[in-house]
């Protein structure tokens, strides 16, 4: 495990200097789930929730969140994203909706935080749009699935 780089010799938080790093193509994939009551899930699956296209709005919210990550997470660098994709899968056995986000850049620092932020905000948007029906929804299982590029190489989550 690498030492934490967001702290200086005095233990104070700082933004890491990435100026000496070479740009590489970097990719991160994250996912998470929102579990809900069956009646709520059926509304989402049918596409007729009261507030409209729940997954379409959540997709846009996730993309927007990825672009705003450095404004939300204090020590994140602004990253010039070259691609962000947010996808949803309905999981009737949950019942749940799984969100998966991939973020890409050609740069000097990774996009893990952008992918993770996109997933969280997309899931929160689903909650917001459905909370009148189901206040008991639960967001969970949010994790980094894959990371490629940069000095540390490839990371794949354990299955």
Tab-separated table of N, CA and C in Angstrom, residues 47-142:
chain	number	residue	atom	x	y	z
A	47	UNK	N	-41.457	2.779	-16.668
A	47	UNK	CA	-41.159	4.105	-17.198
A	47	UNK	C	-42.259	5.118	-16.967
A	48	UNK	N	-43.095	4.865	-15.955
A	48	UNK	CA	-44.201	5.809	-15.735
A	48	UNK	C	-44.239	6.344	-14.301
A	49	UNK	N	-43.077	6.642	-13.756
A	49	UNK	CA	-43.029	7.285	-12.445
A	49	UNK	C	-43.609	8.683	-12.566
A	50	UNK	N	-44.184	9.168	-11.488
A	50	UNK	CA	-44.903	10.449	-11.485
A	50	UNK	C	-44.041	11.625	-11.951
A	51	UNK	N	-42.748	11.621	-11.586
A	51	UNK	CA	-41.877	12.752	-11.943
A	51	UNK	C	-41.245	12.616	-13.325
A	52	UNK	N	-41.538	11.538	-14.042
A	52	UNK	CA	-41.024	11.414	-15.403
A	52	UNK	C	-39.966	10.345	-15.560
A	53	UNK	N	-39.054	10.572	-16.490
A	53	UNK	CA	-38.015	9.609	-16.868
A	53	UNK	C	-36.922	9.555	-15.794
A	54	UNK	N	-37.135	8.747	-14.796
A	54	UNK	CA	-36.237	8.663	-13.643
A	54	UNK	C	-34.810	8.343	-14.073
A	55	UNK	N	-34.624	7.327	-14.870
A	55	UNK	CA	-33.275	6.909	-15.241
A	55	UNK	C	-32.619	7.894	-16.202
A	56	UNK	N	-33.384	8.521	-17.072
A	56	UNK	CA	-32.830	9.526	-17.972
A	56	UNK	C	-32.310	10.739	-17.205
A	57	UNK	N	-33.083	11.198	-16.245
A	57	UNK	CA	-32.649	12.332	-15.429
A	57	UNK	C	-31.441	11.940	-14.581
A	58	UNK	N	-31.473	10.738	-14.014
A	58	UNK	CA	-30.348	10.269	-13.186
A	58	UNK	C	-29.069	10.130	-14.015
A	59	UNK	N	-29.189	9.717	-15.266
A	59	UNK	CA	-28.020	9.598	-16.152
A	59	UNK	C	-27.363	10.972	-16.346
A	60	UNK	N	-28.171	11.969	-16.641
A	60	UNK	CA	-27.637	13.320	-16.835
A	60	UNK	C	-27.031	13.844	-15.527
A	61	UNK	N	-27.681	13.579	-14.404
A	61	UNK	CA	-27.148	14.014	-13.106
A	61	UNK	C	-25.794	13.375	-12.827
A	62	UNK	N	-25.643	12.098	-13.157
A	62	UNK	CA	-24.361	11.419	-12.963
A	62	UNK	C	-23.265	12.015	-13.819
A	63	UNK	N	-23.567	12.294	-15.069
A	63	UNK	CA	-22.575	12.906	-15.965
A	63	UNK	C	-22.175	14.283	-15.437
A	64	UNK	N	-23.163	15.056	-15.042
A	64	UNK	CA	-22.886	16.389	-14.508
A	64	UNK	C	-22.031	16.300	-13.236
A	65	UNK	N	-22.327	15.332	-12.387
A	65	UNK	CA	-21.566	15.167	-11.143
A	65	UNK	C	-20.106	14.820	-11.427
A	66	UNK	N	-19.876	13.959	-12.417
A	66	UNK	CA	-18.488	13.612	-12.761
A	66	UNK	C	-17.721	14.874	-13.140
A	67	UNK	N	-18.357	15.762	-13.882
A	67	UNK	CA	-17.710	16.995	-14.324
A	67	UNK	C	-17.465	17.967	-13.167
A	68	UNK	N	-18.197	17.831	-12.079
A	68	UNK	CA	-18.096	18.752	-10.939
A	68	UNK	C	-17.343	18.152	-9.752
A	69	UNK	N	-16.748	17.002	-9.911
A	69	UNK	CA	-16.138	16.297	-8.780
A	69	UNK	C	-15.134	17.153	-8.015
A	70	UNK	N	-14.271	17.857	-8.701
A	70	UNK	CA	-13.246	18.647	-7.999
A	70	UNK	C	-13.856	19.794	-7.189
A	71	UNK	N	-15.087	20.165	-7.485
A	71	UNK	CA	-15.767	21.192	-6.694
A	71	UNK	C	-16.382	20.605	-5.429
A	72	UNK	N	-16.588	19.292	-5.415
A	72	UNK	CA	-17.229	18.626	-4.285
A	72	UNK	C	-16.241	17.970	-3.331
A	73	UNK	N	-15.169	17.416	-3.864
A	73	UNK	CA	-14.165	16.705	-3.074
A	73	UNK	C	-12.956	17.631	-2.957
A	74	UNK	N	-12.655	18.121	-1.756
A	74	UNK	CA	-11.703	19.221	-1.595
A	74	UNK	C	-10.317	19.040	-2.222
A	75	UNK	N	-9.739	17.857	-2.208
A	75	UNK	CA	-8.367	17.707	-2.685
A	75	UNK	C	-8.263	17.072	-4.070
A	76	UNK	N	-9.400	16.924	-4.760
A	76	UNK	CA	-9.385	16.390	-6.127
A	76	UNK	C	-8.933	17.460	-7.106
A	77	UNK	N	-8.145	17.025	-8.080
A	77	UNK	CA	-7.745	17.921	-9.163
A	77	UNK	C	-8.882	18.024	-10.172
A	78	UNK	N	-9.048	19.175	-10.814
A	78	UNK	CA	-9.972	19.229	-11.947
A	78	UNK	C	-9.412	18.344	-13.068
A	79	UNK	N	-10.229	17.505	-13.623
A	79	UNK	CA	-9.779	16.543	-14.628
A	79	UNK	C	-10.518	16.815	-15.936
A	80	UNK	N	-9.779	16.936	-17.042
A	80	UNK	CA	-10.448	17.123	-18.333
A	80	UNK	C	-10.998	15.782	-18.828
A	81	UNK	N	-12.254	15.552	-18.561
A	81	UNK	CA	-12.873	14.276	-18.936
A	81	UNK	C	-13.043	14.195	-20.440
A	82	UNK	N	-12.702	13.039	-21.001
A	82	UNK	CA	-12.891	12.819	-22.430
A	82	UNK	C	-14.129	11.976	-22.705
A	83	UNK	N	-14.623	11.300	-21.662
A	83	UNK	CA	-15.814	10.464	-21.814
A	83	UNK	C	-16.378	10.147	-20.439
A	84	UNK	N	-17.709	10.201	-20.324
A	84	UNK	CA	-18.410	9.731	-19.129
A	84	UNK	C	-19.649	9.000	-19.623
A	85	UNK	N	-19.846	7.790	-19.154
A	85	UNK	CA	-21.036	7.015	-19.511
A	85	UNK	C	-21.675	6.501	-18.230
A	86	UNK	N	-22.981	6.671	-18.129
A	86	UNK	CA	-23.739	6.201	-16.969
A	86	UNK	C	-24.804	5.249	-17.497
A	87	UNK	N	-24.802	4.028	-16.968
A	87	UNK	CA	-25.744	3.003	-17.415
A	87	UNK	C	-26.487	2.437	-16.224
A	88	UNK	N	-27.698	1.968	-16.477
A	88	UNK	CA	-28.516	1.375	-15.422
A	88	UNK	C	-28.954	-0.025	-15.828
A	89	UNK	N	-29.060	-0.874	-14.836
A	89	UNK	CA	-29.594	-2.221	-15.049
A	89	UNK	C	-30.653	-2.470	-13.991
A	90	UNK	N	-31.836	-2.890	-14.446
A	90	UNK	CA	-32.908	-3.231	-13.514
A	90	UNK	C	-32.653	-4.623	-12.962
A	91	UNK	N	-32.717	-4.756	-11.659
A	91	UNK	CA	-32.485	-6.035	-10.990
A	91	UNK	C	-33.749	-6.438	-10.231
A	92	UNK	N	-34.656	-7.169	-10.910
A	92	UNK	CA	-35.934	-7.534	-10.289
A	92	UNK	C	-35.787	-8.329	-8.991
A	93	UNK	N	-34.721	-9.127	-8.889
A	93	UNK	CA	-34.537	-9.942	-7.693
A	93	UNK	C	-34.243	-9.112	-6.456
A	94	UNK	N	-33.864	-7.833	-6.617
A	94	UNK	CA	-33.527	-6.954	-5.494
A	94	UNK	C	-34.711	-6.605	-4.613
A	95	UNK	N	-35.737	-5.978	-5.123
A	95	UNK	CA	-35.641	-5.233	-6.371
A	95	UNK	C	-34.716	-4.025	-6.215
A	96	UNK	N	-33.958	-3.757	-7.272
A	96	UNK	CA	-32.968	-2.687	-7.211
A	96	UNK	C	-32.655	-2.197	-8.615
A	97	UNK	N	-32.015	-1.045	-8.663
A	97	UNK	CA	-31.457	-0.522	-9.899
A	97	UNK	C	-29.956	-0.409	-9.677
A	98	UNK	N	-29.195	-1.030	-10.565
A	98	UNK	CA	-27.727	-0.936	-10.501
A	98	UNK	C	-27.285	0.176	-11.437
A	99	UNK	N	-26.391	1.005	-10.950
A	99	UNK	CA	-25.817	2.080	-11.756
A	99	UNK	C	-24.341	1.779	-11.952
A	100	UNK	N	-23.880	1.914	-13.177
A	100	UNK	CA	-22.460	1.738	-13.497
A	100	UNK	C	-22.005	2.956	-14.277
A	101	UNK	N	-20.893	3.525	-13.849
A	101	UNK	CA	-20.350	4.688	-14.530
A	101	UNK	C	-18.918	4.421	-14.937
A	102	UNK	N	-18.582	4.799	-16.160
A	102	UNK	CA	-17.190	4.779	-16.593
A	102	UNK	C	-16.797	6.204	-16.946
A	103	UNK	N	-15.598	6.570	-16.519
A	103	UNK	CA	-15.061	7.900	-16.789
A	103	UNK	C	-13.683	7.732	-17.411
A	104	UNK	N	-13.360	8.608	-18.358
A	104	UNK	CA	-12.066	8.520	-19.045
A	104	UNK	C	-11.446	9.901	-19.185
A	105	UNK	N	-10.114	9.912	-19.249
A	105	UNK	CA	-9.352	11.119	-19.514
A	105	UNK	C	-8.014	10.737	-20.123
A	106	UNK	N	-7.349	11.690	-20.683
A	106	UNK	CA	-5.933	11.582	-20.998
A	106	UNK	C	-5.308	12.668	-20.136
A	107	UNK	N	-4.648	12.249	-19.080
A	107	UNK	CA	-4.155	13.228	-18.127
A	107	UNK	C	-3.141	12.663	-17.164
A	108	UNK	N	-2.869	13.455	-16.128
A	108	UNK	CA	-1.813	13.110	-15.174
A	108	UNK	C	-2.345	12.560	-13.854
A	109	UNK	N	-3.653	12.476	-13.730
A	109	UNK	CA	-4.238	11.890	-12.528
A	109	UNK	C	-5.490	11.124	-12.912
A	110	UNK	N	-5.863	10.164	-12.087
A	110	UNK	CA	-6.934	9.237	-12.418
A	110	UNK	C	-8.330	9.815	-12.298
A	111	UNK	N	-9.304	9.015	-12.704
A	111	UNK	CA	-10.700	9.434	-12.724
A	111	UNK	C	-11.583	8.557	-11.827
A	112	UNK	N	-10.964	7.920	-10.835
A	112	UNK	CA	-11.745	7.091	-9.919
A	112	UNK	C	-12.798	7.905	-9.173
A	113	UNK	N	-12.394	9.075	-8.690
A	113	UNK	CA	-13.333	9.898	-7.924
A	113	UNK	C	-14.483	10.392	-8.793
A	114	UNK	N	-14.204	10.664	-10.046
A	114	UNK	CA	-15.258	11.101	-10.951
A	114	UNK	C	-16.279	9.991	-11.178
A	115	UNK	N	-15.809	8.764	-11.377
A	115	UNK	CA	-16.724	7.638	-11.584
A	115	UNK	C	-17.540	7.369	-10.318
A	116	UNK	N	-16.891	7.391	-9.158
A	116	UNK	CA	-17.590	7.155	-7.890
A	116	UNK	C	-18.601	8.258	-7.587
A	117	UNK	N	-18.240	9.493	-7.859
A	117	UNK	CA	-19.152	10.615	-7.617
A	117	UNK	C	-20.361	10.519	-8.541
A	118	UNK	N	-20.127	10.168	-9.790
A	118	UNK	CA	-21.227	10.028	-10.748
A	118	UNK	C	-22.228	8.980	-10.287
A	119	UNK	N	-21.737	7.844	-9.815
A	119	UNK	CA	-22.628	6.786	-9.334
A	119	UNK	C	-23.456	7.287	-8.156
A	120	UNK	N	-22.799	7.898	-7.186
A	120	UNK	CA	-23.515	8.361	-5.992
A	120	UNK	C	-24.600	9.370	-6.350
A	121	UNK	N	-24.278	10.335	-7.193
A	121	UNK	CA	-25.255	11.378	-7.531
A	121	UNK	C	-26.384	10.800	-8.393
A	122	UNK	N	-26.066	9.898	-9.291
A	122	UNK	CA	-27.124	9.259	-10.083
A	122	UNK	C	-28.093	8.510	-9.170
A	123	UNK	N	-27.551	7.774	-8.204
A	123	UNK	CA	-28.413	7.032	-7.279
A	123	UNK	C	-29.209	7.978	-6.380
A	124	UNK	N	-28.597	9.060	-5.931
A	124	UNK	CA	-29.317	10.056	-5.132
A	124	UNK	C	-30.437	10.704	-5.939
A	125	UNK	N	-30.210	10.887	-7.230
A	125	UNK	CA	-31.240	11.459	-8.087
A	125	UNK	C	-32.428	10.513	-8.204
A	126	UNK	N	-32.142	9.220	-8.336
A	126	UNK	CA	-33.231	8.237	-8.345
A	126	UNK	C	-34.018	8.338	-7.043
A	127	UNK	N	-33.302	8.406	-5.927
A	127	UNK	CA	-33.974	8.538	-4.631
A	127	UNK	C	-34.860	9.783	-4.626
A	128	UNK	N	-34.312	10.904	-5.058
A	128	UNK	CA	-35.057	12.162	-5.056
A	128	UNK	C	-36.331	12.070	-5.882
A	129	UNK	N	-36.240	11.437	-7.027
A	129	UNK	CA	-37.392	11.369	-7.923
A	129	UNK	C	-38.465	10.385	-7.456
A	130	UNK	N	-38.088	9.452	-6.566
A	130	UNK	CA	-39.030	8.417	-6.123
A	130	UNK	C	-39.376	8.489	-4.643
A	131	UNK	N	-38.810	9.428	-3.917
A	131	UNK	CA	-38.973	9.454	-2.455
A	131	UNK	C	-40.420	9.629	-2.007
A	132	UNK	N	-41.253	10.248	-2.830
A	132	UNK	CA	-42.661	10.385	-2.460
A	132	UNK	C	-43.342	9.025	-2.392
A	133	UNK	N	-42.864	8.076	-3.176
A	133	UNK	CA	-43.431	6.716	-3.186
A	133	UNK	C	-42.797	5.811	-2.149
A	134	UNK	N	-41.486	6.035	-1.889
A	134	UNK	CA	-40.725	5.037	-1.126
A	134	UNK	C	-39.561	5.701	-0.392
A	135	UNK	N	-39.791	6.097	0.835
A	135	UNK	CA	-38.724	6.725	1.623
A	135	UNK	C	-37.730	5.694	2.165
A	136	UNK	N	-38.048	4.428	2.048
A	136	UNK	CA	-37.191	3.365	2.566
A	136	UNK	C	-36.147	2.851	1.590
A	137	UNK	N	-35.988	3.513	0.442
A	137	UNK	CA	-34.962	3.078	-0.511
A	137	UNK	C	-33.595	3.163	0.161
A	138	UNK	N	-32.701	2.263	-0.237
A	138	UNK	CA	-31.362	2.231	0.362
A	138	UNK	C	-30.307	2.182	-0.733
A	139	UNK	N	-29.358	3.103	-0.642
A	139	UNK	CA	-28.235	3.157	-1.575
A	139	UNK	C	-27.082	2.386	-0.952
A	140	UNK	N	-26.433	1.534	-1.750
A	140	UNK	CA	-25.307	0.775	-1.208
A	140	UNK	C	-24.466	0.136	-2.289
A	141	UNK	N	-23.531	-0.654	-1.825
A	141	UNK	CA	-22.649	-1.425	-2.709
A	141	UNK	C	-21.860	-0.548	-3.669
A	142	UNK	N	-21.603	0.708	-3.312
A	142	UNK	CA	-20.862	1.606	-4.191
A	142	UNK	C	-19.382	1.277	-4.075
